[in-house]
């Protein structure tokens, strides 16, 4: 089985890493993702003054939002195992007027913090990528203070949808992409038991949908740049040929020009108490 690309970012070249970083920022800045993020962060209530850790922060899209919410009397750390992602996150934080925001290269299954070091720990689109997710959650519980909270958000990547006239080719490409970039595409479907087994008390589950239908704006769409990325992953996996991949991408772009694009992914958020 292919290793999830997000678990081997330290092994890929800088060009590939920057491409993935750009996709993460593109997704995070899409209006629907902004609305999704606002919904699950608003559900946490006032975060002013809290000590917050985000594990698997990637480029820091959510970390930057958290920093604004905790204010001058709070603190936020963005943690990620990828040196390249942390470098990008630091660059973007400075560009976004948050030069003091802290980012650290860390393994979330062995965090270098004392017990109960944080009031809130966020785990956003991480569990689907990390094979040692049970160990990661135990670490998250350890560094969250009793009475604190844990926010977990992930995608139901087993249910990704994209319209295309050639359904067989679409299935081959999406399946190969999924195998290359998602360790467990069904993790949200057993999120409750996972969180409970880690010692957390889930209090609220919510669903969120990212949907692009009709004609997507080239400047903001996530689906349009995702299509060639997914097709290239399928080529590298040997699931399709270069010709098939380029033809498929052209079909997606043509559907968009005709106002017939359809692409969606579901997300689940869970707010948990740490007893």
PDB file of C-alpha atoms in Angstrom:
ATOM      1  CA  UNK A   1       0.000   0.000   0.000  1.00  0.00           C
ATOM      2  CA  UNK A   2       1.248   3.496  -0.850  1.00  0.00           C
ATOM      3  CA  UNK A   3       2.403   5.647   2.048  1.00  0.00           C
ATOM      4  CA  UNK A   4       0.327   8.756   2.638  1.00  0.00           C
ATOM      5  CA  UNK A   5       2.278  11.644   1.115  1.00  0.00           C
ATOM      6  CA  UNK A   6       1.542  13.796   4.167  1.00  0.00           C
ATOM      7  CA  UNK A   7       3.539  11.371   6.329  1.00  0.00           C
ATOM      8  CA  UNK A   8       6.619  11.711   4.095  1.00  0.00           C
ATOM      9  CA  UNK A   9       6.820  15.432   3.385  1.00  0.00           C
ATOM     10  CA  UNK A  10      10.384  15.492   4.710  1.00  0.00           C
ATOM     11  CA  UNK A  11      11.329  13.079   1.920  1.00  0.00           C
ATOM     12  CA  UNK A  12       9.980  15.001  -1.100  1.00  0.00           C
ATOM     13  CA  UNK A  13      11.724  17.773  -3.026  1.00  0.00           C
ATOM     14  CA  UNK A  14      11.072  21.448  -2.362  1.00  0.00           C
ATOM     15  CA  UNK A  15       9.085  21.955  -5.577  1.00  0.00           C
ATOM     16  CA  UNK A  16       6.641  19.187  -4.676  1.00  0.00           C
ATOM     17  CA  UNK A  17       6.358  20.436  -1.117  1.00  0.00           C
ATOM     18  CA  UNK A  18       5.636  24.000  -2.257  1.00  0.00           C
ATOM     19  CA  UNK A  19       2.940  22.659  -4.588  1.00  0.00           C
ATOM     20  CA  UNK A  20       1.254  20.895  -1.677  1.00  0.00           C
ATOM     21  CA  UNK A  21       1.651  23.995   0.500  1.00  0.00           C
ATOM     22  CA  UNK A  22      -0.011  26.117  -2.179  1.00  0.00           C
ATOM     23  CA  UNK A  23      -2.902  23.655  -2.358  1.00  0.00           C
ATOM     24  CA  UNK A  24      -3.364  23.747   1.417  1.00  0.00           C
ATOM     25  CA  UNK A  25      -3.443  27.544   1.378  1.00  0.00           C
ATOM     26  CA  UNK A  26      -5.777  27.530  -1.626  1.00  0.00           C
ATOM     27  CA  UNK A  27      -8.162  25.182   0.164  1.00  0.00           C
ATOM     28  CA  UNK A  28      -7.923  27.071   3.444  1.00  0.00           C
ATOM     29  CA  UNK A  29      -8.683  30.416   1.814  1.00  0.00           C
ATOM     30  CA  UNK A  30     -11.644  29.216  -0.239  1.00  0.00           C
ATOM     31  CA  UNK A  31     -14.804  31.042   0.938  1.00  0.00           C
ATOM     32  CA  UNK A  32     -16.496  27.767   1.858  1.00  0.00           C
ATOM     33  CA  UNK A  33     -13.492  26.637   3.891  1.00  0.00           C
ATOM     34  CA  UNK A  34     -13.445  30.000   5.644  1.00  0.00           C
ATOM     35  CA  UNK A  35     -17.124  29.501   6.522  1.00  0.00           C
ATOM     36  CA  UNK A  36     -16.467  25.931   7.732  1.00  0.00           C
ATOM     37  CA  UNK A  37     -13.524  27.076   9.848  1.00  0.00           C
ATOM     38  CA  UNK A  38     -15.512  29.977  11.280  1.00  0.00           C
ATOM     39  CA  UNK A  39     -18.318  27.581  12.241  1.00  0.00           C
ATOM     40  CA  UNK A  40     -16.179  25.118  14.175  1.00  0.00           C
ATOM     41  CA  UNK A  41     -14.005  27.786  15.809  1.00  0.00           C
ATOM     42  CA  UNK A  42     -17.042  29.867  16.772  1.00  0.00           C
ATOM     43  CA  UNK A  43     -18.506  26.742  18.382  1.00  0.00           C
ATOM     44  CA  UNK A  44     -15.595  26.834  20.844  1.00  0.00           C
ATOM     45  CA  UNK A  45     -16.741  30.199  22.179  1.00  0.00           C
ATOM     46  CA  UNK A  46     -14.408  32.929  23.418  1.00  0.00           C
ATOM     47  CA  UNK A  47     -10.775  31.831  23.185  1.00  0.00           C
ATOM     48  CA  UNK A  48      -9.268  35.020  24.616  1.00  0.00           C
ATOM     49  CA  UNK A  49      -6.218  34.373  26.764  1.00  0.00           C
ATOM     50  CA  UNK A  50      -6.094  30.611  26.167  1.00  0.00           C
ATOM     51  CA  UNK A  51      -2.984  28.511  25.653  1.00  0.00           C
ATOM     52  CA  UNK A  52      -3.572  26.683  22.353  1.00  0.00           C
ATOM     53  CA  UNK A  53      -1.678  24.011  20.445  1.00  0.00           C
ATOM     54  CA  UNK A  54      -2.449  22.993  16.884  1.00  0.00           C
ATOM     55  CA  UNK A  55      -0.861  19.688  15.909  1.00  0.00           C
ATOM     56  CA  UNK A  56      -0.296  19.027  12.210  1.00  0.00           C
ATOM     57  CA  UNK A  57      -0.640  22.713  11.405  1.00  0.00           C
ATOM     58  CA  UNK A  58       0.720  22.505   7.854  1.00  0.00           C
ATOM     59  CA  UNK A  59       0.994  26.008   6.403  1.00  0.00           C
ATOM     60  CA  UNK A  60      -0.685  27.544   9.449  1.00  0.00           C
ATOM     61  CA  UNK A  61      -4.019  28.584   7.939  1.00  0.00           C
ATOM     62  CA  UNK A  62      -5.903  27.672  11.123  1.00  0.00           C
ATOM     63  CA  UNK A  63      -3.049  28.601  13.451  1.00  0.00           C
ATOM     64  CA  UNK A  64      -3.226  32.178  12.193  1.00  0.00           C
ATOM     65  CA  UNK A  65      -6.976  32.306  12.881  1.00  0.00           C
ATOM     66  CA  UNK A  66      -6.415  30.903  16.368  1.00  0.00           C
ATOM     67  CA  UNK A  67      -3.754  33.524  17.096  1.00  0.00           C
ATOM     68  CA  UNK A  68      -6.225  36.303  16.353  1.00  0.00           C
ATOM     69  CA  UNK A  69      -8.845  34.698  18.554  1.00  0.00           C
ATOM     70  CA  UNK A  70      -6.678  34.220  21.651  1.00  0.00           C
ATOM     71  CA  UNK A  71      -5.447  37.809  21.492  1.00  0.00           C
ATOM     72  CA  UNK A  72      -2.445  39.402  23.156  1.00  0.00           C
ATOM     73  CA  UNK A  73      -2.939  37.564  26.454  1.00  0.00           C
ATOM     74  CA  UNK A  74      -3.144  34.099  24.904  1.00  0.00           C
ATOM     75  CA  UNK A  75      -0.583  31.941  23.133  1.00  0.00           C
ATOM     76  CA  UNK A  76      -0.689  29.637  20.126  1.00  0.00           C
ATOM     77  CA  UNK A  77       1.832  27.076  18.915  1.00  0.00           C
ATOM     78  CA  UNK A  78       1.605  25.477  15.492  1.00  0.00           C
ATOM     79  CA  UNK A  79       3.283  22.066  15.424  1.00  0.00           C
ATOM     80  CA  UNK A  80       4.098  19.943  12.376  1.00  0.00           C
ATOM     81  CA  UNK A  81       6.639  17.181  11.611  1.00  0.00           C
ATOM     82  CA  UNK A  82       7.547  18.710   8.235  1.00  0.00           C
ATOM     83  CA  UNK A  83      10.480  21.131   8.227  1.00  0.00           C
ATOM     84  CA  UNK A  84       9.306  22.506   4.886  1.00  0.00           C
ATOM     85  CA  UNK A  85       5.752  23.155   6.052  1.00  0.00           C
ATOM     86  CA  UNK A  86       6.969  24.911   9.175  1.00  0.00           C
ATOM     87  CA  UNK A  87       9.223  27.126   7.052  1.00  0.00           C
ATOM     88  CA  UNK A  88       6.245  28.057   4.869  1.00  0.00           C
ATOM     89  CA  UNK A  89       4.045  28.624   7.926  1.00  0.00           C
ATOM     90  CA  UNK A  90       6.577  31.041   9.406  1.00  0.00           C
ATOM     91  CA  UNK A  91       6.830  32.957   6.133  1.00  0.00           C
ATOM     92  CA  UNK A  92       3.062  33.277   5.832  1.00  0.00           C
ATOM     93  CA  UNK A  93       2.632  34.346   9.449  1.00  0.00           C
ATOM     94  CA  UNK A  94       5.092  37.197   8.940  1.00  0.00           C
ATOM     95  CA  UNK A  95       3.350  38.202   5.703  1.00  0.00           C
ATOM     96  CA  UNK A  96       0.015  38.132   7.552  1.00  0.00           C
ATOM     97  CA  UNK A  97       1.226  40.500  10.273  1.00  0.00           C
ATOM     98  CA  UNK A  98       1.797  37.798  12.899  1.00  0.00           C
ATOM     99  CA  UNK A  99       5.605  37.692  13.200  1.00  0.00           C
ATOM    100  CA  UNK A 100       5.496  36.486  16.815  1.00  0.00           C
ATOM    101  CA  UNK A 101       3.350  33.448  16.053  1.00  0.00           C
ATOM    102  CA  UNK A 102       5.270  30.341  17.061  1.00  0.00           C
ATOM    103  CA  UNK A 103       5.740  27.302  14.819  1.00  0.00           C
ATOM    104  CA  UNK A 104       7.759  24.231  15.784  1.00  0.00           C
ATOM    105  CA  UNK A 105       8.873  21.036  14.044  1.00  0.00           C
ATOM    106  CA  UNK A 106       7.498  18.287  16.281  1.00  0.00           C
ATOM    107  CA  UNK A 107       6.259  14.717  16.213  1.00  0.00           C
ATOM    108  CA  UNK A 108       2.687  14.793  17.516  1.00  0.00           C
ATOM    109  CA  UNK A 109       3.021  11.243  18.844  1.00  0.00           C
ATOM    110  CA  UNK A 110       5.793  12.416  21.223  1.00  0.00           C
ATOM    111  CA  UNK A 111       5.126  16.064  22.070  1.00  0.00           C
ATOM    112  CA  UNK A 112       7.837  17.914  24.050  1.00  0.00           C
ATOM    113  CA  UNK A 113       5.410  19.498  26.516  1.00  0.00           C
ATOM    114  CA  UNK A 114       4.578  18.934  30.144  1.00  0.00           C
ATOM    115  CA  UNK A 115       1.299  17.361  31.130  1.00  0.00           C
ATOM    116  CA  UNK A 116      -1.667  19.786  31.069  1.00  0.00           C
ATOM    117  CA  UNK A 117       0.323  22.467  29.212  1.00  0.00           C
ATOM    118  CA  UNK A 118      -2.599  23.698  27.062  1.00  0.00           C
ATOM    119  CA  UNK A 119      -6.199  24.803  27.488  1.00  0.00           C
ATOM    120  CA  UNK A 120      -7.149  23.778  23.956  1.00  0.00           C
ATOM    121  CA  UNK A 121      -5.554  21.411  21.444  1.00  0.00           C
ATOM    122  CA  UNK A 122      -6.692  21.369  17.808  1.00  0.00           C
ATOM    123  CA  UNK A 123      -6.217  18.412  15.470  1.00  0.00           C
ATOM    124  CA  UNK A 124      -7.404  19.501  12.014  1.00  0.00           C
ATOM    125  CA  UNK A 125      -7.323  17.076   9.059  1.00  0.00           C
ATOM    126  CA  UNK A 126      -4.577  15.076  10.748  1.00  0.00           C
ATOM    127  CA  UNK A 127      -6.062  11.792  11.988  1.00  0.00           C
ATOM    128  CA  UNK A 128      -6.871  10.621   8.452  1.00  0.00           C
ATOM    129  CA  UNK A 129      -3.181  10.927   7.548  1.00  0.00           C
ATOM    130  CA  UNK A 130      -1.361   9.584  10.628  1.00  0.00           C
ATOM    131  CA  UNK A 131      -1.264   5.782  11.020  1.00  0.00           C
ATOM    132  CA  UNK A 132      -0.396   6.104  14.738  1.00  0.00           C
ATOM    133  CA  UNK A 133      -3.575   8.108  15.383  1.00  0.00           C
ATOM    134  CA  UNK A 134      -4.356   6.388  18.702  1.00  0.00           C
ATOM    135  CA  UNK A 135      -0.925   7.277  20.079  1.00  0.00           C
ATOM    136  CA  UNK A 136      -1.287  10.831  18.777  1.00  0.00           C
ATOM    137  CA  UNK A 137      -4.621  11.231  20.570  1.00  0.00           C
ATOM    138  CA  UNK A 138      -3.143   9.949  23.818  1.00  0.00           C
ATOM    139  CA  UNK A 139      -0.446  12.631  23.557  1.00  0.00           C
ATOM    140  CA  UNK A 140      -3.083  15.253  22.813  1.00  0.00           C
ATOM    141  CA  UNK A 141      -4.986  14.235  25.947  1.00  0.00           C
ATOM    142  CA  UNK A 142      -1.800  14.294  28.020  1.00  0.00           C
ATOM    143  CA  UNK A 143      -0.884  17.876  27.114  1.00  0.00           C
ATOM    144  CA  UNK A 144      -4.449  19.185  27.521  1.00  0.00           C
ATOM    145  CA  UNK A 145      -5.284  20.331  31.036  1.00  0.00           C
ATOM    146  CA  UNK A 146      -8.154  18.642  32.897  1.00  0.00           C
ATOM    147  CA  UNK A 147     -11.219  20.719  32.106  1.00  0.00           C
ATOM    148  CA  UNK A 148      -9.690  21.825  28.817  1.00  0.00           C
ATOM    149  CA  UNK A 149     -10.943  20.952  25.357  1.00  0.00           C
ATOM    150  CA  UNK A 150      -9.839  19.196  22.198  1.00  0.00           C
ATOM    151  CA  UNK A 151     -11.120  20.075  18.721  1.00  0.00           C
ATOM    152  CA  UNK A 152     -10.840  17.401  16.044  1.00  0.00           C
ATOM    153  CA  UNK A 153     -11.819  18.018  12.421  1.00  0.00           C
ATOM    154  CA  UNK A 154     -11.323  15.656   9.492  1.00  0.00           C
ATOM    155  CA  UNK A 155     -12.596  14.830   6.058  1.00  0.00           C
ATOM    156  CA  UNK A 156     -14.783  11.908   5.073  1.00  0.00           C
ATOM    157  CA  UNK A 157     -12.455  11.348   2.150  1.00  0.00           C
ATOM    158  CA  UNK A 158     -14.091   8.041   1.271  1.00  0.00           C
ATOM    159  CA  UNK A 159     -17.049  10.092   0.029  1.00  0.00           C
ATOM    160  CA  UNK A 160     -15.229  12.569  -2.256  1.00  0.00           C
ATOM    161  CA  UNK A 161     -17.269  13.370  -5.341  1.00  0.00           C
ATOM    162  CA  UNK A 162     -16.348  14.939  -8.683  1.00  0.00           C
ATOM    163  CA  UNK A 163     -18.416  14.943 -11.862  1.00  0.00           C
ATOM    164  CA  UNK A 164     -16.924  13.678 -15.127  1.00  0.00           C
ATOM    165  CA  UNK A 165     -18.452  11.871 -18.135  1.00  0.00           C
ATOM    166  CA  UNK A 166     -15.959   8.996 -17.834  1.00  0.00           C
ATOM    167  CA  UNK A 167     -16.939   7.473 -14.518  1.00  0.00           C
ATOM    168  CA  UNK A 168     -14.542   4.508 -14.749  1.00  0.00           C
ATOM    169  CA  UNK A 169     -11.542   6.760 -15.351  1.00  0.00           C
ATOM    170  CA  UNK A 170     -12.718   9.131 -12.610  1.00  0.00           C
ATOM    171  CA  UNK A 171     -12.961   6.243 -10.151  1.00  0.00           C
ATOM    172  CA  UNK A 172      -9.460   5.052 -11.075  1.00  0.00           C
ATOM    173  CA  UNK A 173      -7.974   8.534 -10.574  1.00  0.00           C
ATOM    174  CA  UNK A 174      -9.800   9.352  -7.340  1.00  0.00           C
ATOM    175  CA  UNK A 175      -9.044   5.916  -5.868  1.00  0.00           C
ATOM    176  CA  UNK A 176      -5.338   6.255  -6.734  1.00  0.00           C
ATOM    177  CA  UNK A 177      -5.222   9.795  -5.324  1.00  0.00           C
ATOM    178  CA  UNK A 178      -6.923   8.631  -2.139  1.00  0.00           C
ATOM    179  CA  UNK A 179      -4.496   5.743  -1.724  1.00  0.00           C
ATOM    180  CA  UNK A 180      -1.552   8.124  -2.143  1.00  0.00           C
ATOM    181  CA  UNK A 181      -2.627  10.950   0.159  1.00  0.00           C
ATOM    182  CA  UNK A 182      -5.047   9.561   2.775  1.00  0.00           C
ATOM    183  CA  UNK A 183      -4.020   6.807   5.172  1.00  0.00           C
ATOM    184  CA  UNK A 184      -7.566   6.240   6.485  1.00  0.00           C
ATOM    185  CA  UNK A 185     -10.302   7.849   4.336  1.00  0.00           C
ATOM    186  CA  UNK A 186     -13.036   6.536   6.673  1.00  0.00           C
ATOM    187  CA  UNK A 187     -11.638   7.772   9.968  1.00  0.00           C
ATOM    188  CA  UNK A 188     -14.530  10.197  10.569  1.00  0.00           C
ATOM    189  CA  UNK A 189     -16.931   7.259  10.567  1.00  0.00           C
ATOM    190  CA  UNK A 190     -15.365   5.921  13.758  1.00  0.00           C
ATOM    191  CA  UNK A 191     -14.359   9.232  15.290  1.00  0.00           C
ATOM    192  CA  UNK A 192     -16.565   8.849  18.368  1.00  0.00           C
ATOM    193  CA  UNK A 193     -15.038   5.547  19.517  1.00  0.00           C
ATOM    194  CA  UNK A 194     -11.511   6.796  18.757  1.00  0.00           C
ATOM    195  CA  UNK A 195     -11.961   9.915  20.879  1.00  0.00           C
ATOM    196  CA  UNK A 196     -13.653   8.052  23.724  1.00  0.00           C
ATOM    197  CA  UNK A 197     -10.946   5.380  23.763  1.00  0.00           C
ATOM    198  CA  UNK A 198      -8.330   8.133  24.093  1.00  0.00           C
ATOM    199  CA  UNK A 199     -10.018   9.382  27.259  1.00  0.00           C
ATOM    200  CA  UNK A 200     -11.953  12.311  25.799  1.00  0.00           C
ATOM    201  CA  UNK A 201     -15.636  13.140  26.207  1.00  0.00           C
ATOM    202  CA  UNK A 202     -17.116  14.188  22.837  1.00  0.00           C
ATOM    203  CA  UNK A 203     -19.730  16.896  23.383  1.00  0.00           C
ATOM    204  CA  UNK A 204     -20.700  18.002  19.893  1.00  0.00           C
ATOM    205  CA  UNK A 205     -20.351  16.554  16.397  1.00  0.00           C
ATOM    206  CA  UNK A 206     -21.084  18.701  13.356  1.00  0.00           C
ATOM    207  CA  UNK A 207     -20.954  18.145   9.613  1.00  0.00           C
ATOM    208  CA  UNK A 208     -19.615  20.595   7.048  1.00  0.00           C
ATOM    209  CA  UNK A 209     -19.676  20.394   3.238  1.00  0.00           C
ATOM    210  CA  UNK A 210     -17.244  21.940   0.785  1.00  0.00           C
ATOM    211  CA  UNK A 211     -19.145  22.091  -2.498  1.00  0.00           C
ATOM    212  CA  UNK A 212     -18.204  23.670  -5.793  1.00  0.00           C
ATOM    213  CA  UNK A 213     -20.933  23.457  -8.403  1.00  0.00           C
ATOM    214  CA  UNK A 214     -21.708  25.227 -11.659  1.00  0.00           C
ATOM    215  CA  UNK A 215     -18.859  27.541 -12.602  1.00  0.00           C
ATOM    216  CA  UNK A 216     -15.973  27.894 -10.133  1.00  0.00           C
ATOM    217  CA  UNK A 217     -13.790  30.983 -10.006  1.00  0.00           C
ATOM    218  CA  UNK A 218     -10.298  30.114 -11.252  1.00  0.00           C
ATOM    219  CA  UNK A 219      -8.810  32.479  -8.664  1.00  0.00           C
ATOM    220  CA  UNK A 220     -10.376  30.795  -5.620  1.00  0.00           C
ATOM    221  CA  UNK A 221     -11.431  27.270  -6.625  1.00  0.00           C
ATOM    222  CA  UNK A 222      -9.904  24.357  -4.775  1.00  0.00           C
ATOM    223  CA  UNK A 223     -11.384  21.669  -7.040  1.00  0.00           C
ATOM    224  CA  UNK A 224      -9.786  23.014 -10.230  1.00  0.00           C
ATOM    225  CA  UNK A 225      -6.144  22.845  -9.015  1.00  0.00           C
ATOM    226  CA  UNK A 226      -6.910  19.628  -7.122  1.00  0.00           C
ATOM    227  CA  UNK A 227      -7.865  17.826 -10.353  1.00  0.00           C
ATOM    228  CA  UNK A 228      -4.382  17.894 -11.988  1.00  0.00           C
ATOM    229  CA  UNK A 229      -2.763  17.068  -8.633  1.00  0.00           C
ATOM    230  CA  UNK A 230      -5.007  14.014  -8.224  1.00  0.00           C
ATOM    231  CA  UNK A 231      -4.425  12.970 -11.829  1.00  0.00           C
ATOM    232  CA  UNK A 232      -0.647  13.183 -11.397  1.00  0.00           C
ATOM    233  CA  UNK A 233      -0.825  11.069  -8.233  1.00  0.00           C
ATOM    234  CA  UNK A 234      -2.726   8.470 -10.268  1.00  0.00           C
ATOM    235  CA  UNK A 235      -0.061   8.533 -12.999  1.00  0.00           C
ATOM    236  CA  UNK A 236       2.712   8.074 -10.447  1.00  0.00           C
ATOM    237  CA  UNK A 237       0.795   5.152  -8.925  1.00  0.00           C
ATOM    238  CA  UNK A 238       0.515   3.525 -12.360  1.00  0.00           C
ATOM    239  CA  UNK A 239      -3.290   3.633 -12.249  1.00  0.00           C
ATOM    240  CA  UNK A 240      -3.665   5.687 -15.452  1.00  0.00           C
ATOM    241  CA  UNK A 241      -1.482   6.877 -18.314  1.00  0.00           C
ATOM    242  CA  UNK A 242      -0.296  10.444 -18.826  1.00  0.00           C
ATOM    243  CA  UNK A 243      -2.648  10.706 -21.791  1.00  0.00           C
ATOM    244  CA  UNK A 244      -5.621   9.492 -19.773  1.00  0.00           C
ATOM    245  CA  UNK A 245      -4.766  11.889 -16.933  1.00  0.00           C
ATOM    246  CA  UNK A 246      -4.412  14.953 -19.165  1.00  0.00           C
ATOM    247  CA  UNK A 247      -7.636  14.098 -20.981  1.00  0.00           C
ATOM    248  CA  UNK A 248      -9.473  13.707 -17.686  1.00  0.00           C
ATOM    249  CA  UNK A 249      -8.226  17.064 -16.386  1.00  0.00           C
ATOM    250  CA  UNK A 250      -9.265  18.716 -19.650  1.00  0.00           C
ATOM    251  CA  UNK A 251     -12.724  17.222 -19.138  1.00  0.00           C
ATOM    252  CA  UNK A 252     -12.990  18.722 -15.636  1.00  0.00           C
ATOM    253  CA  UNK A 253     -11.948  22.140 -16.943  1.00  0.00           C
ATOM    254  CA  UNK A 254     -14.422  21.868 -19.825  1.00  0.00           C
ATOM    255  CA  UNK A 255     -17.253  21.099 -17.414  1.00  0.00           C
ATOM    256  CA  UNK A 256     -16.349  24.201 -15.456  1.00  0.00           C
ATOM    257  CA  UNK A 257     -16.410  26.341 -18.602  1.00  0.00           C
ATOM    258  CA  UNK A 258     -19.859  24.938 -19.391  1.00  0.00           C
ATOM    259  CA  UNK A 259     -21.097  25.728 -15.873  1.00  0.00           C
ATOM    260  CA  UNK A 260     -21.429  22.021 -15.062  1.00  0.00           C
ATOM    261  CA  UNK A 261     -18.655  21.517 -12.482  1.00  0.00           C
ATOM    262  CA  UNK A 262     -19.487  19.453  -9.408  1.00  0.00           C
ATOM    263  CA  UNK A 263     -17.009  18.577  -6.687  1.00  0.00           C
ATOM    264  CA  UNK A 264     -17.550  18.021  -2.982  1.00  0.00           C
ATOM    265  CA  UNK A 265     -16.025  16.692   0.214  1.00  0.00           C
ATOM    266  CA  UNK A 266     -17.620  16.309   3.638  1.00  0.00           C
ATOM    267  CA  UNK A 267     -15.940  17.275   6.898  1.00  0.00           C
ATOM    268  CA  UNK A 268     -16.791  16.348  10.483  1.00  0.00           C
ATOM    269  CA  UNK A 269     -15.876  18.401  13.546  1.00  0.00           C
ATOM    270  CA  UNK A 270     -15.912  17.168  17.127  1.00  0.00           C
ATOM    271  CA  UNK A 271     -15.527  19.259  20.274  1.00  0.00           C
ATOM    272  CA  UNK A 272     -14.406  17.221  23.257  1.00  0.00           C
ATOM    273  CA  UNK A 273     -13.925  17.815  26.966  1.00  0.00           C
ATOM    274  CA  UNK A 274     -10.762  16.585  28.625  1.00  0.00           C
ATOM    275  CA  UNK A 275     -11.891  15.131  32.001  1.00  0.00           C
TER     276      UNK A 275
END
